[in-house]
JSON list of C-alpha atoms in Angstrom, two decimals:
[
{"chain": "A", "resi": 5, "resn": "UNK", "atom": "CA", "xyz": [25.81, -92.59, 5.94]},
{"chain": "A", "resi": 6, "resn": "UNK", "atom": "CA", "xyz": [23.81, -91.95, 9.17]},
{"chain": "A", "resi": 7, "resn": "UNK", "atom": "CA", "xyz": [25.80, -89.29, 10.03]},
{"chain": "A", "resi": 8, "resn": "UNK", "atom": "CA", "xyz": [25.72, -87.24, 6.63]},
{"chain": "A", "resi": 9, "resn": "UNK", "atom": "CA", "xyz": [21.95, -87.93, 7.35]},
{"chain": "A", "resi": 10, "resn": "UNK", "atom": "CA", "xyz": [21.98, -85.92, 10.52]},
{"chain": "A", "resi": 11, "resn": "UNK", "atom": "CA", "xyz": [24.05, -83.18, 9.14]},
{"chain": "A", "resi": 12, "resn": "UNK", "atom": "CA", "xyz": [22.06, -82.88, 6.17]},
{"chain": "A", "resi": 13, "resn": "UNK", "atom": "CA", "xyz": [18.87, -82.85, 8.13]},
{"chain": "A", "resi": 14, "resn": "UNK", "atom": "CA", "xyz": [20.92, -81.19, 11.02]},
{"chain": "A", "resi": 15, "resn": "UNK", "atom": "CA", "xyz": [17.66, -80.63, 13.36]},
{"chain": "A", "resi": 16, "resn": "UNK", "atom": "CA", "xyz": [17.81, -81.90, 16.71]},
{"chain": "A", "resi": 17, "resn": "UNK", "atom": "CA", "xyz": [14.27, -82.69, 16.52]},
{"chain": "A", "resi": 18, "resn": "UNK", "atom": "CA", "xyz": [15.05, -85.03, 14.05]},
{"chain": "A", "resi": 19, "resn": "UNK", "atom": "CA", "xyz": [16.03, -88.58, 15.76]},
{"chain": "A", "resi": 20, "resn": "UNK", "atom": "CA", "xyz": [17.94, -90.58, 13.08]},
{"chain": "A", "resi": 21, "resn": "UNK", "atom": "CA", "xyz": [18.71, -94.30, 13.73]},
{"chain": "A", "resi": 22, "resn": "UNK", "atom": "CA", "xyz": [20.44, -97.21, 11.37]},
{"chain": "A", "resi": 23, "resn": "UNK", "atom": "CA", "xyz": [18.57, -99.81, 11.29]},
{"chain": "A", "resi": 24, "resn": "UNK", "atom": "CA", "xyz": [19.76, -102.68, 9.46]},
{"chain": "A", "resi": 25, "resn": "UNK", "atom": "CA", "xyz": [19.68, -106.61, 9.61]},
{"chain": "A", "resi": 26, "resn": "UNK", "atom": "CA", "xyz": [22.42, -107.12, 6.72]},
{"chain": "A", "resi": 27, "resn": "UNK", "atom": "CA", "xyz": [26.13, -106.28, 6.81]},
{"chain": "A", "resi": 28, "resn": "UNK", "atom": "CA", "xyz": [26.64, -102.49, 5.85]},
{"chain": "A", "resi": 29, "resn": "UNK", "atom": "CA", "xyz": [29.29, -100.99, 4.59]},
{"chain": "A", "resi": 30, "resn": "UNK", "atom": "CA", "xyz": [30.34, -97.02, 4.22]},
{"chain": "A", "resi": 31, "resn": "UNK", "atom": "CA", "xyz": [28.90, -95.47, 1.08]},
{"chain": "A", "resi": 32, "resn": "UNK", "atom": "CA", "xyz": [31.61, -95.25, -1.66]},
{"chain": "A", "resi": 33, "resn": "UNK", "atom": "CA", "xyz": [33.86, -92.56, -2.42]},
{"chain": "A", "resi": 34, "resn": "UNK", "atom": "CA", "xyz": [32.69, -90.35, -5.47]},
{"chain": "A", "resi": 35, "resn": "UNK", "atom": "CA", "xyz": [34.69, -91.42, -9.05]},
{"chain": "A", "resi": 36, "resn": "UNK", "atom": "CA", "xyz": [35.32, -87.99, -10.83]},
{"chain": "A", "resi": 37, "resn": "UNK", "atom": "CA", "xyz": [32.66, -88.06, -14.04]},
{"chain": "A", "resi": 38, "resn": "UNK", "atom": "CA", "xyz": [35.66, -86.52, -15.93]},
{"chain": "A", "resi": 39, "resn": "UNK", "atom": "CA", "xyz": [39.05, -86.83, -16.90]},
{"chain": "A", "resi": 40, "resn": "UNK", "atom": "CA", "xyz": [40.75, -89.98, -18.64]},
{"chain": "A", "resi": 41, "resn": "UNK", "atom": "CA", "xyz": [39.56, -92.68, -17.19]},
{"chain": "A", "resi": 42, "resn": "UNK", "atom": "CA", "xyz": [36.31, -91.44, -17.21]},
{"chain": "A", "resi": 43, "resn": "UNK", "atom": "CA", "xyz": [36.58, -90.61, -21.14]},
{"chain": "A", "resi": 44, "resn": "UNK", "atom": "CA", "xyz": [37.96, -93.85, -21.72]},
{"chain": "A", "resi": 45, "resn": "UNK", "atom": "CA", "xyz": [34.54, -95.87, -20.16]},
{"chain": "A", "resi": 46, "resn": "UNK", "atom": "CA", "xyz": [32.61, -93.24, -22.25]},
{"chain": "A", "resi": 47, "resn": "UNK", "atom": "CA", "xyz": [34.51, -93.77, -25.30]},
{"chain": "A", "resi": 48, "resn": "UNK", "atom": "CA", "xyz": [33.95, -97.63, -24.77]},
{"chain": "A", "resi": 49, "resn": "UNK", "atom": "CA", "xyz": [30.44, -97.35, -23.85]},
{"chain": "A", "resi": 50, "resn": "UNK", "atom": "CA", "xyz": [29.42, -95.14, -27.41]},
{"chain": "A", "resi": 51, "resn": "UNK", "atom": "CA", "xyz": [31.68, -97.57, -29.07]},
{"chain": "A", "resi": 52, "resn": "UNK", "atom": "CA", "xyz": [29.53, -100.65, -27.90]},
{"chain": "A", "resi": 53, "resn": "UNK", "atom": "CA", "xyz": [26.37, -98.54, -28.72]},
{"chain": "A", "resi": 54, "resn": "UNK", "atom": "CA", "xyz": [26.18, -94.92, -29.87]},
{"chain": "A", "resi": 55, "resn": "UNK", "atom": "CA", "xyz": [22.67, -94.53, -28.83]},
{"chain": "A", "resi": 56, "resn": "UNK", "atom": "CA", "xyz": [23.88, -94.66, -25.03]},
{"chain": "A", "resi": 57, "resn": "UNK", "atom": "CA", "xyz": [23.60, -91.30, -22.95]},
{"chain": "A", "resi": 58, "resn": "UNK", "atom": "CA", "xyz": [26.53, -91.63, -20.35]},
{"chain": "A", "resi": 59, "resn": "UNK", "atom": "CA", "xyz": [25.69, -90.13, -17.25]},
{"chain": "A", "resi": 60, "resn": "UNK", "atom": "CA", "xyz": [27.06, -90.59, -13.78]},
{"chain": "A", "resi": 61, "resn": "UNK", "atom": "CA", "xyz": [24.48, -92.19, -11.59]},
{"chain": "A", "resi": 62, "resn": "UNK", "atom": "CA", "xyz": [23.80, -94.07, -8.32]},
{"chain": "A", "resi": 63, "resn": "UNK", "atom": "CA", "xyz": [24.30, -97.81, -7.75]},
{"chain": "A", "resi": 64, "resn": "UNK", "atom": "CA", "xyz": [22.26, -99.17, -4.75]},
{"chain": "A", "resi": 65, "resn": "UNK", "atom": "CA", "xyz": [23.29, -101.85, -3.21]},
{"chain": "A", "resi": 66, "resn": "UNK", "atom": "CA", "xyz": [26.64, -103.33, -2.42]},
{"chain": "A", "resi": 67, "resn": "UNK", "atom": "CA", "xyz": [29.57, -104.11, -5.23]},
{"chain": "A", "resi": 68, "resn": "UNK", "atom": "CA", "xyz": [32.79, -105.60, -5.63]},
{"chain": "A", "resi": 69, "resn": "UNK", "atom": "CA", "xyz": [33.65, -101.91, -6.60]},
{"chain": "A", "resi": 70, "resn": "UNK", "atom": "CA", "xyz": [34.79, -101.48, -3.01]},
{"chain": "A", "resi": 71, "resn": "UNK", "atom": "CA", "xyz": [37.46, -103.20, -2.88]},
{"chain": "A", "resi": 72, "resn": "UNK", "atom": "CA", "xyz": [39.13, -101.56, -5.63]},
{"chain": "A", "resi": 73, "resn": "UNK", "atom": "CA", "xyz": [39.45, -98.38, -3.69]},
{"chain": "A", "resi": 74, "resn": "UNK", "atom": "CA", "xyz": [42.52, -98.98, -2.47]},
{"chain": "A", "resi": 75, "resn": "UNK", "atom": "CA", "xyz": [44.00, -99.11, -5.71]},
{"chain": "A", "resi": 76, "resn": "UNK", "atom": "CA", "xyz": [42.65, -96.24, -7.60]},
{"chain": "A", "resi": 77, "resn": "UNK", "atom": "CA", "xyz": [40.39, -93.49, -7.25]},
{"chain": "A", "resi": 78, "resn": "UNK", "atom": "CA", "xyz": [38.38, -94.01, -10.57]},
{"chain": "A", "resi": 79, "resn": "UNK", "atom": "CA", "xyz": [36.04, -97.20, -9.68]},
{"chain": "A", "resi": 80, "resn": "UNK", "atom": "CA", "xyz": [33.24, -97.07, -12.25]},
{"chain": "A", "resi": 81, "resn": "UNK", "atom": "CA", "xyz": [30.57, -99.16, -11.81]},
{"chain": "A", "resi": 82, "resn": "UNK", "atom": "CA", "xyz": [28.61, -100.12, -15.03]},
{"chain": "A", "resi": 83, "resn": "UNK", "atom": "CA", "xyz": [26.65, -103.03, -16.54]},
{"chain": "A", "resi": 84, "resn": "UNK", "atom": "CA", "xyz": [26.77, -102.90, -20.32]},
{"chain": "A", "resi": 85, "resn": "UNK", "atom": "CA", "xyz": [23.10, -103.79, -21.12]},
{"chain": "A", "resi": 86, "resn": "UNK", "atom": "CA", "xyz": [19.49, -102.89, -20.87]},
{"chain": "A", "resi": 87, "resn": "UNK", "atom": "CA", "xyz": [17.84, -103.39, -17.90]},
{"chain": "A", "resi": 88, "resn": "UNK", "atom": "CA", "xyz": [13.76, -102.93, -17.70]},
{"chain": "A", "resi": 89, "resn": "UNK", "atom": "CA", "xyz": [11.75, -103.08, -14.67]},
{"chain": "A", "resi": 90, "resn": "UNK", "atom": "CA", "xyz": [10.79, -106.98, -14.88]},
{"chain": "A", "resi": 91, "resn": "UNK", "atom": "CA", "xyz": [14.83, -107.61, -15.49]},
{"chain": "A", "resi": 92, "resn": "UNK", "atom": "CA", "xyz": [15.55, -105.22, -12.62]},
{"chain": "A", "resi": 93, "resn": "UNK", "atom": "CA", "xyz": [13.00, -107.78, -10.16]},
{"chain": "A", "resi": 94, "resn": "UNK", "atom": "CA", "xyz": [14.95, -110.82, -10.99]},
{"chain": "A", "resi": 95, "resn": "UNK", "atom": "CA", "xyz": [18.41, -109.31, -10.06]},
{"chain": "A", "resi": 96, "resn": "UNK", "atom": "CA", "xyz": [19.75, -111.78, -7.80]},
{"chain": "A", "resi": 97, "resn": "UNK", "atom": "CA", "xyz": [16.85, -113.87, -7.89]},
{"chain": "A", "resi": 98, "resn": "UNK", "atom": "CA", "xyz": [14.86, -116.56, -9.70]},
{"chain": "A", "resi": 99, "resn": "UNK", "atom": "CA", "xyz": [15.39, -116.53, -13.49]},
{"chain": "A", "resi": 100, "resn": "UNK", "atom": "CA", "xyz": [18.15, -113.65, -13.10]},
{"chain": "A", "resi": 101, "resn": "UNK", "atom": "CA", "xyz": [19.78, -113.43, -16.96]},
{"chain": "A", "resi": 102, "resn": "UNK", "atom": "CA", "xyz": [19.95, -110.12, -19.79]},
{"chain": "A", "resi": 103, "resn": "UNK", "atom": "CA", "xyz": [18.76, -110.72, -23.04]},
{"chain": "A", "resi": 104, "resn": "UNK", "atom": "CA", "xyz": [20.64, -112.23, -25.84]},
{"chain": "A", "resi": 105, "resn": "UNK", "atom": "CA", "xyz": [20.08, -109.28, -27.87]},
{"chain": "A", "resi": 106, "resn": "UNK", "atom": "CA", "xyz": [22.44, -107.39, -25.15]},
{"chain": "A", "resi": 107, "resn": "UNK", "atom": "CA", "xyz": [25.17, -110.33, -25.32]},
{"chain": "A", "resi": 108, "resn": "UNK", "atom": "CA", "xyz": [27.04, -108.53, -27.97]},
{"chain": "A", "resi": 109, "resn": "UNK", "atom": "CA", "xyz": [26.73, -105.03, -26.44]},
{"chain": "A", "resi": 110, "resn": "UNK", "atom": "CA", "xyz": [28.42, -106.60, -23.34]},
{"chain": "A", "resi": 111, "resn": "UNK", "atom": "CA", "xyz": [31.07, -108.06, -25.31]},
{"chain": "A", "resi": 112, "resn": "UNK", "atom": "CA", "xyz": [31.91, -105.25, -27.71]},
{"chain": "A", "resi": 113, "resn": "UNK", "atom": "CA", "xyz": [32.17, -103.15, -24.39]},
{"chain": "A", "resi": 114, "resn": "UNK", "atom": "CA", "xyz": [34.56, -105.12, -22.89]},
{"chain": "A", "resi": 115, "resn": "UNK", "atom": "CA", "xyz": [36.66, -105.68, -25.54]},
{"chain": "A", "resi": 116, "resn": "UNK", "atom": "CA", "xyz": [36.60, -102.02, -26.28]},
{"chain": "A", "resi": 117, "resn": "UNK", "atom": "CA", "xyz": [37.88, -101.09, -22.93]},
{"chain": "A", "resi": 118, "resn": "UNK", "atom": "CA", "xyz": [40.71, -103.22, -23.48]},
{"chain": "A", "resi": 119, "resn": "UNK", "atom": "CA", "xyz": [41.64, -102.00, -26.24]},
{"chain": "A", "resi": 120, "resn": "UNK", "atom": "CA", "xyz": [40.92, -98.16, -25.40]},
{"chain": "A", "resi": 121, "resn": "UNK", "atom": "CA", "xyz": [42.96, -98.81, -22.26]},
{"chain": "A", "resi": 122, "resn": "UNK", "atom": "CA", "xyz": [46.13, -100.18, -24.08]},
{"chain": "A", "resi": 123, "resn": "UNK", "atom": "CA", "xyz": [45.74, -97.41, -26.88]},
{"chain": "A", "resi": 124, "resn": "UNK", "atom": "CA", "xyz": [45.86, -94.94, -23.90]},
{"chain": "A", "resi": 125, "resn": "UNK", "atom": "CA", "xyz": [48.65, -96.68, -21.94]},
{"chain": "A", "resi": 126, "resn": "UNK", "atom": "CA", "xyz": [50.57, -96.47, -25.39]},
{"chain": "A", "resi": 127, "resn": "UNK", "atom": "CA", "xyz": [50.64, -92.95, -25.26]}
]
């Protein structure tokens, strides 16, 4: 990361330095935001709830998702329900949960990428 930093900024002026107390880890490799597997986690996704806009976006912070790298080059990360800013605070923290309202989302997603993924194995 620091050094796409100094070749973005790419000024000498520019001093860049990592500064970190916590393990880091390289930022993830791009998923393609098309293609099969990508329309298979979209088809899932308006399945579980057809009001969803699917978008590619970024996820901050470390995942699990890296360690799936070496097995495939479409790691999608994606929680299937809402998240507000007072959900968003407790992430990790004290009182961390998502509402029961978004329990059956979660499921129907799940279950839906199952299913879309067999269908698509099939043929």
């Amino acid at each position: 990361v620091t050094d796409y930093v100094r070749r973005t900024i790419n000024d000498d002026r520019v001093n860049v330095t990592q500064f970190t107390t916590a393990p880091s880890w390289e930022s993830s490799p791009l998923s393609p935001a098309s293609g099969r597997q990508w329309d298979l986690v979209e088809k899932s996704i308006k399945q579980a709830d057809p009001a969803a806009v699917v978008t590619p976006y970024l996820t901050v912070g470390a995942t699990d998702a890296r360690y799936f790298y070496d097995i495939s080059d479409n790691v999608y990360r994606f929680t299937p329900y809402h998240a507000n800013q007072a959900d968003i605070k407790r992430f990790h923290g004290i009182n961390e949960r998502i509402a029961i309202s978004d329990i059956g989302t979660s499921i129907r997603f799940y279950y839906n990428t199952i299913v879309n993924a067999q269908e698509d194995t099939l043929q």
